[in-house]
mmCIF file of C-alpha atoms in Angstrom:
data_model
loop_
_atom_site.group_PDB
_atom_site.id
_atom_site.type_symbol
_atom_site.label_atom_id
_atom_site.label_comp_id
_atom_site.label_asym_id
_atom_site.label_seq_id
_atom_site.Cartn_x
_atom_site.Cartn_y
_atom_site.Cartn_z
ATOM 1 C CA MET A 136 -31.026 74.854 86.452
ATOM 2 C CA THR A 137 -32.144 78.069 88.433
ATOM 3 C CA ILE A 138 -35.561 79.513 88.120
ATOM 4 C CA SER A 139 -34.002 82.444 86.048
ATOM 5 C CA GLN A 140 -32.220 79.703 83.904
ATOM 6 C CA ALA A 141 -35.790 77.852 83.239
ATOM 7 C CA ARG A 142 -37.390 80.721 82.514
ATOM 8 C CA ARG A 143 -35.195 81.974 79.852
ATOM 9 C CA TYR A 144 -34.946 77.987 78.508
ATOM 10 C CA LEU A 145 -39.048 78.398 78.441
ATOM 11 C CA ALA A 146 -39.176 81.570 76.679
ATOM 12 C CA LEU A 147 -36.359 80.263 74.081
ATOM 13 C CA CYS A 148 -38.820 77.160 73.244
ATOM 14 C CA VAL A 149 -41.841 79.604 72.754
ATOM 15 C CA LEU A 150 -39.701 81.934 70.308
ATOM 16 C CA LEU A 151 -38.646 78.895 68.415
ATOM 17 C CA GLY A 152 -42.134 77.168 67.931
ATOM 18 C CA PHE A 153 -43.519 80.726 66.880
ATOM 19 C CA THR A 154 -40.678 80.893 64.100
ATOM 20 C CA GLY A 155 -41.376 77.426 62.740
ATOM 21 C CA PHE A 156 -44.919 78.328 63.060
ATOM 22 C CA ALA A 157 -44.678 81.763 61.088
ATOM 23 C CA MET A 158 -42.477 79.926 58.926
ATOM 24 C CA ALA A 159 -45.006 77.359 57.949
ATOM 25 C CA GLN A 160 -47.609 80.145 57.542
ATOM 26 C CA ALA A 161 -45.793 81.911 55.093
ATOM 27 C CA TRP A 162 -44.644 78.617 53.120
ATOM 28 C CA PRO A 163 -44.393 78.433 50.209
ATOM 29 C CA ALA A 164 -43.100 81.993 48.999
ATOM 30 C CA ASN A 165 -40.586 80.440 47.014
ATOM 31 C CA PRO A 166 -39.791 77.734 44.242
ATOM 32 C CA ILE A 167 -39.291 73.865 45.908
ATOM 33 C CA LYS A 168 -36.758 71.633 44.680
ATOM 34 C CA LEU A 169 -37.098 68.163 44.531
ATOM 35 C CA VAL A 170 -33.752 66.407 44.048
ATOM 36 C CA VAL A 171 -34.407 62.833 42.278
ATOM 37 C CA THR A 172 -31.784 60.501 42.995
ATOM 38 C CA PHE A 173 -31.800 58.880 39.798
ATOM 39 C CA PRO A 174 -30.720 59.789 36.335
ATOM 40 C CA PRO A 175 -32.785 61.656 33.665
ATOM 41 C CA GLY A 176 -35.001 59.329 31.283
ATOM 42 C CA GLY A 177 -35.853 56.676 33.520
ATOM 43 C CA SER A 178 -39.337 55.817 35.296
ATOM 44 C CA THR A 179 -38.532 57.325 38.451
ATOM 45 C CA ASP A 180 -37.352 60.528 36.371
ATOM 46 C CA ALA A 181 -40.686 60.531 34.366
ATOM 47 C CA ALA A 182 -42.825 59.861 37.363
ATOM 48 C CA ALA A 183 -40.862 62.772 39.077
ATOM 49 C CA ARG A 184 -41.756 65.003 36.085
ATOM 50 C CA ILE A 185 -45.676 63.864 36.255
ATOM 51 C CA VAL A 186 -46.088 64.655 39.803
ATOM 52 C CA ALA A 187 -43.643 68.175 39.911
ATOM 53 C CA PRO A 188 -46.239 70.098 38.081
ATOM 54 C CA LYS A 189 -49.403 68.712 39.534
ATOM 55 C CA LEU A 190 -47.814 69.604 42.775
ATOM 56 C CA SER A 191 -46.968 73.127 41.940
ATOM 57 C CA GLU A 192 -50.658 74.001 40.848
ATOM 58 C CA ARG A 193 -51.513 73.126 44.555
ATOM 59 C CA LEU A 194 -48.975 74.998 46.010
ATOM 60 C CA GLY A 195 -48.576 77.811 43.713
ATOM 61 C CA GLN A 196 -45.091 77.870 43.345
ATOM 62 C CA PRO A 197 -42.864 75.876 40.882
ATOM 63 C CA VAL A 198 -41.554 72.944 41.832
ATOM 64 C CA VAL A 199 -38.507 71.904 39.874
ATOM 65 C CA VAL A 200 -36.754 68.470 39.533
ATOM 66 C CA ASP A 201 -32.907 68.363 40.137
ATOM 67 C CA ASN A 202 -31.434 64.890 39.345
ATOM 68 C CA LYS A 203 -28.466 63.776 41.564
ATOM 69 C CA PRO A 204 -27.674 60.020 40.847
ATOM 70 C CA GLY A 205 -25.071 58.342 42.083
ATOM 71 C CA ALA A 206 -23.758 55.924 44.749
ATOM 72 C CA GLY A 207 -27.072 54.075 45.185
ATOM 73 C CA GLY A 208 -29.208 57.542 45.747
ATOM 74 C CA GLY A 209 -26.284 58.472 48.439
ATOM 75 C CA VAL A 210 -25.335 61.668 46.232
ATOM 76 C CA GLY A 211 -28.826 62.990 46.368
ATOM 77 C CA LEU A 212 -29.600 62.344 49.967
ATOM 78 C CA GLY A 213 -26.277 63.308 51.087
ATOM 79 C CA MET A 214 -26.968 66.744 49.397
ATOM 80 C CA VAL A 215 -30.525 67.259 50.696
ATOM 81 C CA ALA A 216 -29.538 65.897 54.360
ATOM 82 C CA LYS A 217 -27.226 69.212 54.542
ATOM 83 C CA ALA A 218 -30.145 71.569 52.885
ATOM 84 C CA PRO A 219 -31.774 73.970 55.036
ATOM 85 C CA ALA A 220 -34.690 72.467 57.131
ATOM 86 C CA ASP A 221 -37.396 75.165 55.578
ATOM 87 C CA GLY A 222 -39.603 73.001 53.058
ATOM 88 C CA TYR A 223 -37.853 74.400 50.003
ATOM 89 C CA THR A 224 -35.805 71.199 49.273
ATOM 90 C CA ILE A 225 -37.222 67.578 49.280
ATOM 91 C CA VAL A 226 -35.900 64.310 47.866
ATOM 92 C CA LEU A 227 -37.468 61.691 46.016
ATOM 93 C CA ALA A 228 -35.315 58.853 47.124
ATOM 94 C CA SER A 229 -35.383 54.686 46.564
ATOM 95 C CA ALA A 230 -35.997 51.976 48.904
ATOM 96 C CA GLY A 231 -32.013 51.220 48.524
ATOM 97 C CA GLY A 232 -31.055 54.487 49.653
ATOM 98 C CA LEU A 233 -33.456 54.481 52.595
ATOM 99 C CA THR A 234 -33.052 50.927 54.027
ATOM 100 C CA ALA A 235 -30.066 48.938 52.035
ATOM 101 C CA ASN A 236 -27.371 51.618 52.062
ATOM 102 C CA PRO A 237 -26.499 51.643 55.762
ATOM 103 C CA SER A 238 -25.623 48.202 55.730
ATOM 104 C CA LEU A 239 -23.868 47.896 52.179
ATOM 105 C CA TYR A 240 -21.523 51.319 52.705
ATOM 106 C CA LYS A 241 -19.076 51.047 55.196
ATOM 107 C CA THR A 242 -19.445 55.289 55.242
ATOM 108 C CA LEU A 243 -22.509 57.287 54.403
ATOM 109 C CA SER A 244 -22.906 61.059 54.310
ATOM 110 C CA TYR A 245 -26.349 60.800 55.543
ATOM 111 C CA ASP A 246 -28.512 58.552 58.046
ATOM 112 C CA PRO A 247 -31.615 57.941 56.637
ATOM 113 C CA GLN A 248 -33.325 57.796 60.356
ATOM 114 C CA ARG A 249 -31.653 60.625 61.809
ATOM 115 C CA ASP A 250 -31.315 63.287 58.834
ATOM 116 C CA PHE A 251 -34.785 63.144 56.921
ATOM 117 C CA VAL A 252 -38.540 63.330 58.207
ATOM 118 C CA PRO A 253 -40.762 61.147 55.976
ATOM 119 C CA VAL A 254 -43.309 63.069 53.890
ATOM 120 C CA THR A 255 -45.139 60.353 52.000
ATOM 121 C CA GLY A 256 -44.661 57.271 50.230
ATOM 122 C CA PHE A 257 -44.334 58.019 46.364
ATOM 123 C CA GLY A 258 -44.627 55.069 44.104
ATOM 124 C CA ALA A 259 -43.778 51.118 43.609
ATOM 125 C CA SER A 260 -42.651 49.000 40.979
ATOM 126 C CA PRO A 261 -43.099 45.603 41.394
ATOM 127 C CA PHE A 262 -40.145 42.920 40.851
ATOM 128 C CA VAL A 263 -40.842 39.469 39.127
ATOM 129 C CA LEU A 264 -38.917 36.232 39.125
ATOM 130 C CA VAL A 265 -38.482 34.624 35.946
ATOM 131 C CA ALA A 266 -37.274 31.372 34.153
ATOM 132 C CA GLY A 267 -35.202 30.977 30.914
ATOM 133 C CA THR A 268 -37.489 28.246 28.688
ATOM 134 C CA GLU A 269 -35.445 25.522 29.428
ATOM 135 C CA LEU A 270 -36.056 25.279 33.043
ATOM 136 C CA PRO A 271 -38.486 22.648 33.979
ATOM 137 C CA ALA A 272 -40.296 24.820 36.451
ATOM 138 C CA LYS A 273 -43.601 26.632 36.404
ATOM 139 C CA THR A 274 -43.742 28.091 40.013
ATOM 140 C CA VAL A 275 -41.517 28.926 42.810
ATOM 141 C CA LYS A 276 -42.270 25.914 44.243
ATOM 142 C CA ASP A 277 -40.870 24.094 41.671
ATOM 143 C CA VAL A 278 -37.703 26.201 41.640
ATOM 144 C CA ILE A 279 -37.229 25.191 45.602
ATOM 145 C CA ALA A 280 -37.723 21.473 44.376
ATOM 146 C CA LEU A 281 -35.073 21.709 41.967
ATOM 147 C CA ALA A 282 -32.515 23.892 44.288
ATOM 148 C CA LYS A 283 -33.061 21.158 47.017
ATOM 149 C CA LYS A 284 -32.475 18.443 44.444
ATOM 150 C CA GLU A 285 -29.252 19.796 43.331
ATOM 151 C CA PRO A 286 -27.853 22.516 45.635
ATOM 152 C CA GLY A 287 -25.557 25.329 43.549
ATOM 153 C CA LYS A 288 -26.715 23.986 40.160
ATOM 154 C CA LEU A 289 -29.614 26.901 39.337
ATOM 155 C CA THR A 290 -28.410 30.377 38.997
ATOM 156 C CA TYR A 291 -30.248 33.789 39.315
ATOM 157 C CA ALA A 292 -29.236 36.696 37.189
ATOM 158 C CA SER A 293 -29.716 40.436 38.522
ATOM 159 C CA GLY A 294 -28.654 43.978 37.364
ATOM 160 C CA GLY A 295 -25.807 43.793 40.104
ATOM 161 C CA ASN A 296 -24.210 43.448 43.280
ATOM 162 C CA GLY A 297 -25.973 45.039 46.005
ATOM 163 C CA THR A 298 -28.779 46.099 43.876
ATOM 164 C CA ALA A 299 -32.555 45.667 45.035
ATOM 165 C CA MET A 300 -32.843 42.701 42.781
ATOM 166 C CA HIS A 301 -29.473 40.869 43.934
ATOM 167 C CA LEU A 302 -31.004 41.521 47.575
ATOM 168 C CA SER A 303 -34.330 39.990 46.684
ATOM 169 C CA GLY A 304 -33.001 36.783 45.741
ATOM 170 C CA GLU A 305 -30.837 36.546 48.560
ATOM 171 C CA LEU A 306 -34.166 37.097 50.756
ATOM 172 C CA LEU A 307 -35.575 34.161 48.486
ATOM 173 C CA LYS A 308 -32.370 31.625 49.210
ATOM 174 C CA SER A 309 -32.821 32.639 53.060
ATOM 175 C CA MET A 310 -36.501 31.731 53.174
ATOM 176 C CA ALA A 311 -36.872 29.148 50.920
ATOM 177 C CA GLY A 312 -33.604 27.402 52.571
ATOM 178 C CA VAL A 313 -31.709 26.959 49.196
ATOM 179 C CA ASP A 314 -28.372 27.698 47.091
ATOM 180 C CA ILE A 315 -29.174 29.499 44.127
ATOM 181 C CA VAL A 316 -25.640 30.962 42.797
ATOM 182 C CA HIS A 317 -26.283 34.623 41.983
ATOM 183 C CA VAL A 318 -24.911 36.098 38.807
ATOM 184 C CA PRO A 319 -24.381 39.656 38.566
ATOM 185 C CA TYR A 320 -24.842 41.970 35.219
ATOM 186 C CA LYS A 321 -24.365 45.267 34.703
ATOM 187 C CA GLY A 322 -27.943 46.606 34.383
ATOM 188 C CA SER A 323 -31.409 44.779 34.492
ATOM 189 C CA GLY A 324 -31.547 44.360 30.657
ATOM 190 C CA PRO A 325 -28.450 42.209 30.280
ATOM 191 C CA ALA A 326 -29.875 40.414 33.360
ATOM 192 C CA VAL A 327 -33.021 39.496 31.367
ATOM 193 C CA LEU A 328 -31.071 38.474 28.227
ATOM 194 C CA ALA A 329 -29.306 36.398 30.314
ATOM 195 C CA ALA A 330 -32.224 34.004 31.445
ATOM 196 C CA MET A 331 -33.732 34.486 28.166
ATOM 197 C CA GLY A 332 -30.613 33.173 26.512
ATOM 198 C CA ASN A 333 -30.803 30.330 29.033
ATOM 199 C CA GLU A 334 -27.381 31.423 30.491
ATOM 200 C CA THR A 335 -28.574 31.699 34.035
ATOM 201 C CA SER A 336 -31.920 29.571 35.189
ATOM 202 C CA LEU A 337 -33.585 32.895 36.729
ATOM 203 C CA ALA A 338 -34.118 36.234 36.477
ATOM 204 C CA ILE A 339 -35.139 38.975 38.847
ATOM 205 C CA ALA A 340 -36.094 42.546 37.055
ATOM 206 C CA ASP A 341 -38.786 44.984 37.454
ATOM 207 C CA LEU A 342 -42.000 44.860 35.483
ATOM 208 C CA THR A 343 -41.542 47.405 33.195
ATOM 209 C CA THR A 344 -38.114 45.821 32.011
ATOM 210 C CA ILE A 345 -39.446 42.403 31.702
ATOM 211 C CA LYS A 346 -42.920 42.527 30.761
ATOM 212 C CA PRO A 347 -42.300 42.534 26.621
ATOM 213 C CA GLN A 348 -40.354 39.364 26.905
ATOM 214 C CA ILE A 349 -42.963 37.907 29.074
ATOM 215 C CA GLN A 350 -45.676 38.459 26.612
ATOM 216 C CA SER A 351 -43.536 37.304 23.623
ATOM 217 C CA GLY A 352 -43.396 33.951 25.564
ATOM 218 C CA ARG A 353 -39.635 34.106 25.722
ATOM 219 C CA LEU A 354 -39.660 33.977 29.704
ATOM 220 C CA LYS A 355 -41.831 32.229 31.840
ATOM 221 C CA VAL A 356 -43.377 33.897 34.862
ATOM 222 C CA LEU A 357 -42.689 32.181 38.215
ATOM 223 C CA GLY A 358 -44.321 35.240 40.129
ATOM 224 C CA VAL A 359 -44.538 38.885 41.469
ATOM 225 C CA MET A 360 -42.543 39.362 44.409
ATOM 226 C CA ASP A 361 -44.540 41.896 46.098
ATOM 227 C CA LYS A 362 -47.150 40.594 49.055
ATOM 228 C CA LYS A 363 -49.904 41.439 46.728
ATOM 229 C CA ARG A 364 -50.668 40.958 42.505
ATOM 230 C CA SER A 365 -49.592 43.909 41.092
ATOM 231 C CA VAL A 366 -52.310 46.308 39.369
ATOM 232 C CA LEU A 367 -50.170 46.493 36.712
ATOM 233 C CA ALA A 368 -50.288 42.775 35.804
ATOM 234 C CA PRO A 369 -53.471 41.153 37.921
ATOM 235 C CA ASP A 370 -52.896 37.806 36.165
ATOM 236 C CA MET A 371 -49.444 37.290 37.612
ATOM 237 C CA PRO A 372 -49.218 35.358 41.016
ATOM 238 C CA THR A 373 -47.208 36.428 43.631
ATOM 239 C CA LEU A 374 -44.440 33.918 44.984
ATOM 240 C CA ALA A 375 -46.525 33.786 48.419
ATOM 241 C CA GLU A 376 -49.348 32.186 46.207
ATOM 242 C CA THR A 377 -47.388 30.038 44.519
ATOM 243 C CA GLY A 378 -44.906 28.020 47.070
ATOM 244 C CA LEU A 379 -43.265 30.785 49.246
ATOM 245 C CA PRO A 380 -45.973 32.074 51.788
ATOM 246 C CA GLY A 381 -44.708 35.491 53.225
ATOM 247 C CA PHE A 382 -42.398 36.457 50.524
ATOM 248 C CA GLU A 383 -42.508 40.436 50.088
ATOM 249 C CA SER A 384 -39.974 42.507 47.914
ATOM 250 C CA SER A 385 -40.361 45.659 45.854
ATOM 251 C CA GLY A 386 -38.631 48.527 44.458
ATOM 252 C CA TRP A 387 -40.541 51.337 46.186
ATOM 253 C CA PHE A 388 -39.658 55.168 46.376
ATOM 254 C CA ALA A 389 -40.545 57.790 48.987
ATOM 255 C CA ILE A 390 -40.390 61.316 49.511
ATOM 256 C CA LEU A 391 -38.439 63.063 52.532
ATOM 257 C CA ALA A 392 -37.431 66.487 53.651
ATOM 258 C CA PRO A 393 -34.508 67.491 55.780
ATOM 259 C CA ALA A 394 -35.023 66.821 59.542
ATOM 260 C CA GLY A 395 -36.308 69.624 61.386
ATOM 261 C CA THR A 396 -38.708 70.951 58.914
ATOM 262 C CA PRO A 397 -41.531 72.159 60.503
ATOM 263 C CA PRO A 398 -44.244 69.687 61.311
ATOM 264 C CA ALA A 399 -47.051 72.056 59.512
ATOM 265 C CA ILE A 400 -44.863 72.229 56.250
ATOM 266 C CA VAL A 401 -44.478 68.362 56.258
ATOM 267 C CA LYS A 402 -48.331 68.042 56.800
ATOM 268 C CA ARG A 403 -49.237 70.211 53.855
ATOM 269 C CA LEU A 404 -46.259 68.693 51.484
ATOM 270 C CA ASN A 405 -48.251 65.410 52.687
ATOM 271 C CA THR A 406 -51.703 66.613 51.992
ATOM 272 C CA GLU A 407 -50.924 68.006 48.641
ATOM 273 C CA LEU A 408 -48.622 64.793 47.322
ATOM 274 C CA VAL A 409 -51.277 62.483 48.563
ATOM 275 C CA ALA A 410 -54.161 64.260 46.657
ATOM 276 C CA VAL A 411 -51.575 64.251 43.388
ATOM 277 C CA LEU A 412 -50.650 60.415 43.727
ATOM 278 C CA ARG A 413 -54.397 59.840 44.089
ATOM 279 C CA SER A 414 -55.699 61.652 41.093
ATOM 280 C CA THR A 415 -56.730 59.377 38.242
ATOM 281 C CA GLU A 416 -54.721 61.210 35.782
ATOM 282 C CA VAL A 417 -51.494 60.690 37.674
ATOM 283 C CA ARG A 418 -52.511 56.689 38.438
ATOM 284 C CA GLU A 419 -53.044 56.345 34.669
ATOM 285 C CA ARG A 420 -49.820 58.067 33.767
ATOM 286 C CA PHE A 421 -47.742 56.142 36.274
ATOM 287 C CA SER A 422 -49.293 52.969 35.113
ATOM 288 C CA ALA A 423 -47.671 53.446 31.876
ATOM 289 C CA ALA A 424 -44.379 54.078 33.327
ATOM 290 C CA GLY A 425 -44.943 50.901 35.335
ATOM 291 C CA LEU A 426 -45.558 52.256 38.459
ATOM 292 C CA GLU A 427 -48.316 52.080 40.871
ATOM 293 C CA PRO A 428 -48.605 55.183 43.377
ATOM 294 C CA MET A 429 -47.600 54.767 47.132
ATOM 295 C CA PRO A 430 -49.269 57.495 49.238
ATOM 296 C CA SER A 431 -49.235 57.202 52.846
ATOM 297 C CA THR A 432 -48.975 59.385 56.019
ATOM 298 C CA PRO A 433 -45.419 60.148 57.274
ATOM 299 C CA GLU A 434 -45.886 57.890 60.297
ATOM 300 C CA GLU A 435 -46.639 54.861 58.159
ATOM 301 C CA LEU A 436 -43.752 55.938 55.450
ATOM 302 C CA SER A 437 -41.451 56.189 59.391
ATOM 303 C CA ALA A 438 -42.725 52.682 60.439
ATOM 304 C CA PHE A 439 -42.377 51.205 57.150
ATOM 305 C CA MET A 440 -38.546 52.192 56.576
ATOM 306 C CA ARG A 441 -37.619 51.062 59.917
ATOM 307 C CA SER A 442 -38.810 47.627 59.523
ATOM 308 C CA GLU A 443 -37.363 47.426 55.952
ATOM 309 C CA THR A 444 -34.248 48.752 57.622
ATOM 310 C CA LEU A 445 -34.087 45.651 59.656
ATOM 311 C CA LYS A 446 -35.148 43.205 57.193
ATOM 312 C CA TRP A 447 -32.583 43.927 54.576
ATOM 313 C CA ALA A 448 -29.853 44.529 57.321
ATOM 314 C CA LYS A 449 -30.162 40.968 58.326
ATOM 315 C CA VAL A 450 -30.204 39.557 54.601
ATOM 316 C CA ILE A 451 -27.302 41.572 53.837
ATOM 317 C CA LYS A 452 -25.173 40.254 56.872
ATOM 318 C CA ASP A 453 -26.401 36.896 56.431
ATOM 319 C CA SER A 454 -25.735 36.509 52.923
ATOM 320 C CA GLY A 455 -22.342 38.434 52.899
ATOM 321 C CA ALA A 456 -23.824 40.779 49.826
ATOM 322 C CA LYS A 457 -21.626 43.593 48.677
ATOM 323 C CA ILE A 458 -21.946 46.709 46.533
ATOM 324 C CA ASP A 459 -20.131 46.949 43.411
#
């Protein structure tokens, strides 16, 4: 590179940096679209609609929820990956879409690591391992003992092949060194009913779906699958406490922006979203929807996504899990 070329390159870098700074200074001057990779009516959609007006108040611009479900979150993520990196389109996506899909799908219209910049964690919905009333087990330690005594006899229900609950079951089997047969159903509701009717030995579902059946005594709780007890059900022990040290799995969600979004805009989004998620009102309304707020820094979310991607890639490869 000649001196003249180097000067032109330096001038271009300065110009691009100034342009990004100017854009961030003027932002937001227009409404912001929050793409939600879930259909309307579910708990995650409800949480997005709790946060959107609060974020709007802090930014001084409307925040419009746009539901784009499909392909395990791939439809919405693929759309936002191609959106302008100007801070006016952000996405609320699940753990599966961000960390498991690259190993489950042969082709994706997006790359979670390359096409996005993390903004903040959003919320988490704890998974619970439950048993039908006829299974002679009170803890996951009991289940492991039964499974080792009669390999392949016990079964667990999930909401479908390739779902987070399915992969959580495969992680459990791998860590415990047991053979428990997976039985996929079309949704968490039917999976829970299968365990209630003792069609399967076990079921894995999110706490919101399963809590009424637990309270009625029609299912036995074997443990929350997260690394710590849930604030939504503090009396429920974790699997790590009751026989499977180190086990950790939950349904979590995060907000990201297209790659190349100016850092100043990402920082502003993070600051305002974290303030909203930490507010007492939002915490209470999330709890009613079965979610725990999960605010984070962009750096924390980025590191968490990388570690989760590696974890689920190994589980998927070792188990041979496929998507429906």
